[in-house]
Coordinates of C-alpha atoms in Angstrom, one line a residue:
M205 CA 0.1 0.2 0.0
T206 CA 1.4 3.2 -1.2
P207 CA 1.4 6.2 1.4
D208 CA -1.2 7.9 -0.2
Q209 CA -3.5 4.8 -0.5
A210 CA -2.8 4.6 3.4
D211 CA -3.9 8.0 3.7
M212 CA -7.5 7.6 1.4
V213 CA -7.9 4.6 3.6
A214 CA -7.8 6.5 7.0
F215 CA -9.9 9.0 5.7
L216 CA -12.6 6.9 4.3
R217 CA -12.7 5.1 7.8
D218 CA -13.0 8.3 9.4
R219 CA -15.9 9.5 6.8
Y220 CA -17.3 5.7 7.9
A221 CA -17.3 6.4 11.6
E222 CA -18.5 9.8 11.8
K223 CA -21.6 8.5 9.2
L224 CA -22.1 5.1 11.7
D225 CA -22.3 7.5 14.5
L226 CA -24.8 9.8 13.0
A227 CA -26.8 7.0 12.1
Q228 CA -27.0 5.7 15.5
S229 CA -27.5 9.2 17.2
M230 CA -30.5 9.5 14.8
A231 CA -31.9 6.3 15.5
R232 CA -31.4 7.0 19.3
A233 CA -33.5 10.4 19.0
F234 CA -36.1 9.0 16.6
A235 CA -36.3 6.0 19.5
L236 CA -37.4 9.1 22.1
G237 CA -39.8 10.4 19.8
L238 CA -37.6 13.3 18.3
G239 CA -38.6 14.7 15.1
Q240 CA -42.4 14.1 15.5
D241 CA -42.4 17.8 15.9
Q242 CA -40.9 18.1 12.0
G243 CA -43.5 15.5 10.9
L244 CA -41.6 12.6 11.0
K245 CA -43.4 9.2 11.5
P246 CA -41.8 7.0 13.8
T247 CA -41.2 4.2 11.4
D248 CA -39.9 6.2 8.5
A249 CA -37.5 7.7 10.8
A250 CA -36.6 4.5 12.3
D251 CA -36.2 3.0 8.4
Q252 CA -33.9 6.0 7.6
A253 CA -31.9 5.3 10.9
R254 CA -31.3 1.8 9.8
S255 CA -30.5 2.4 6.6
G256 CA -27.9 5.2 7.1
I257 CA -26.3 2.3 9.7
H258 CA -26.9 -0.3 6.8
A259 CA -24.5 1.8 4.4
A260 CA -21.8 2.8 6.5
E261 CA -21.6 -0.8 7.8
S262 CA -21.4 -1.8 4.4
R263 CA -19.1 0.3 3.4
T264 CA -16.6 -0.3 6.1
R265 CA -17.2 -4.0 5.0
F266 CA -16.4 -3.3 1.0
L267 CA -13.6 -1.8 1.9
D268 CA -11.7 -3.8 4.5
E269 CA -12.6 -7.2 3.2
T270 CA -12.5 -6.3 -0.7
V271 CA -10.5 -2.7 -1.3
I272 CA -7.6 -3.3 1.2
P273 CA -6.2 -7.0 0.8
Y274 CA -5.6 -6.0 -2.8
L275 CA -3.6 -2.5 -2.7
G276 CA -0.5 -3.0 -3.7
T277 CA -0.5 -6.1 -5.4
A278 CA 0.8 -6.6 -9.4
G279 CA -1.5 -6.4 -12.0
P280 CA -5.3 -6.2 -13.1
T281 CA -6.0 -7.1 -9.7
G282 CA -4.1 -4.1 -7.5
R283 CA -5.5 -1.7 -10.5
I284 CA -8.6 -2.4 -9.8
A285 CA -8.5 -2.1 -6.1
D286 CA -6.7 1.3 -6.4
I287 CA -9.6 2.4 -8.5
Q288 CA -12.0 1.2 -6.3
L289 CA -10.3 3.1 -3.3
R290 CA -10.2 6.4 -5.1
L291 CA -14.2 5.7 -6.2
L292 CA -14.9 5.4 -2.5
A293 CA -13.0 8.5 -1.5
D294 CA -14.3 10.4 -4.1
E295 CA -18.3 10.5 -2.9
H296 CA -16.6 12.7 -0.4
R297 CA -14.8 15.4 -2.9
G298 CA -15.1 18.5 -1.1
K299 CA -15.4 17.5 2.5
P300 CA -12.5 18.5 4.6
G301 CA -9.5 16.5 4.4
Y302 CA -10.3 15.0 0.4
D303 CA -7.3 15.9 -1.6
E304 CA -8.2 16.3 -4.6
T305 CA -5.2 14.5 -6.4
W306 CA -7.2 11.1 -5.0
R307 CA -10.0 11.7 -8.3
P308 CA -10.0 8.5 -10.2

């Protein structure tokens, strides 16, 4: 893994941890009935919170199981892993910590 790839991995892990924390906080808030004054139905709010948790967990698992193990390997496998990493990071373009040189 190159230093640039390691920076992208750290950046993504931080973003995914933030998203998971936010989704879990939303789930707790909705469980307490917060948001109903904004017209949110408890079942809709719970579905949205579960969806956010699932998305963060799935992205983390994809990164850990199908991208990171292949970074730095020779041939097409290593190139594909690098492109996948850059595409995952590109989702966060414009956010603090994103480096424009990471663009796919």
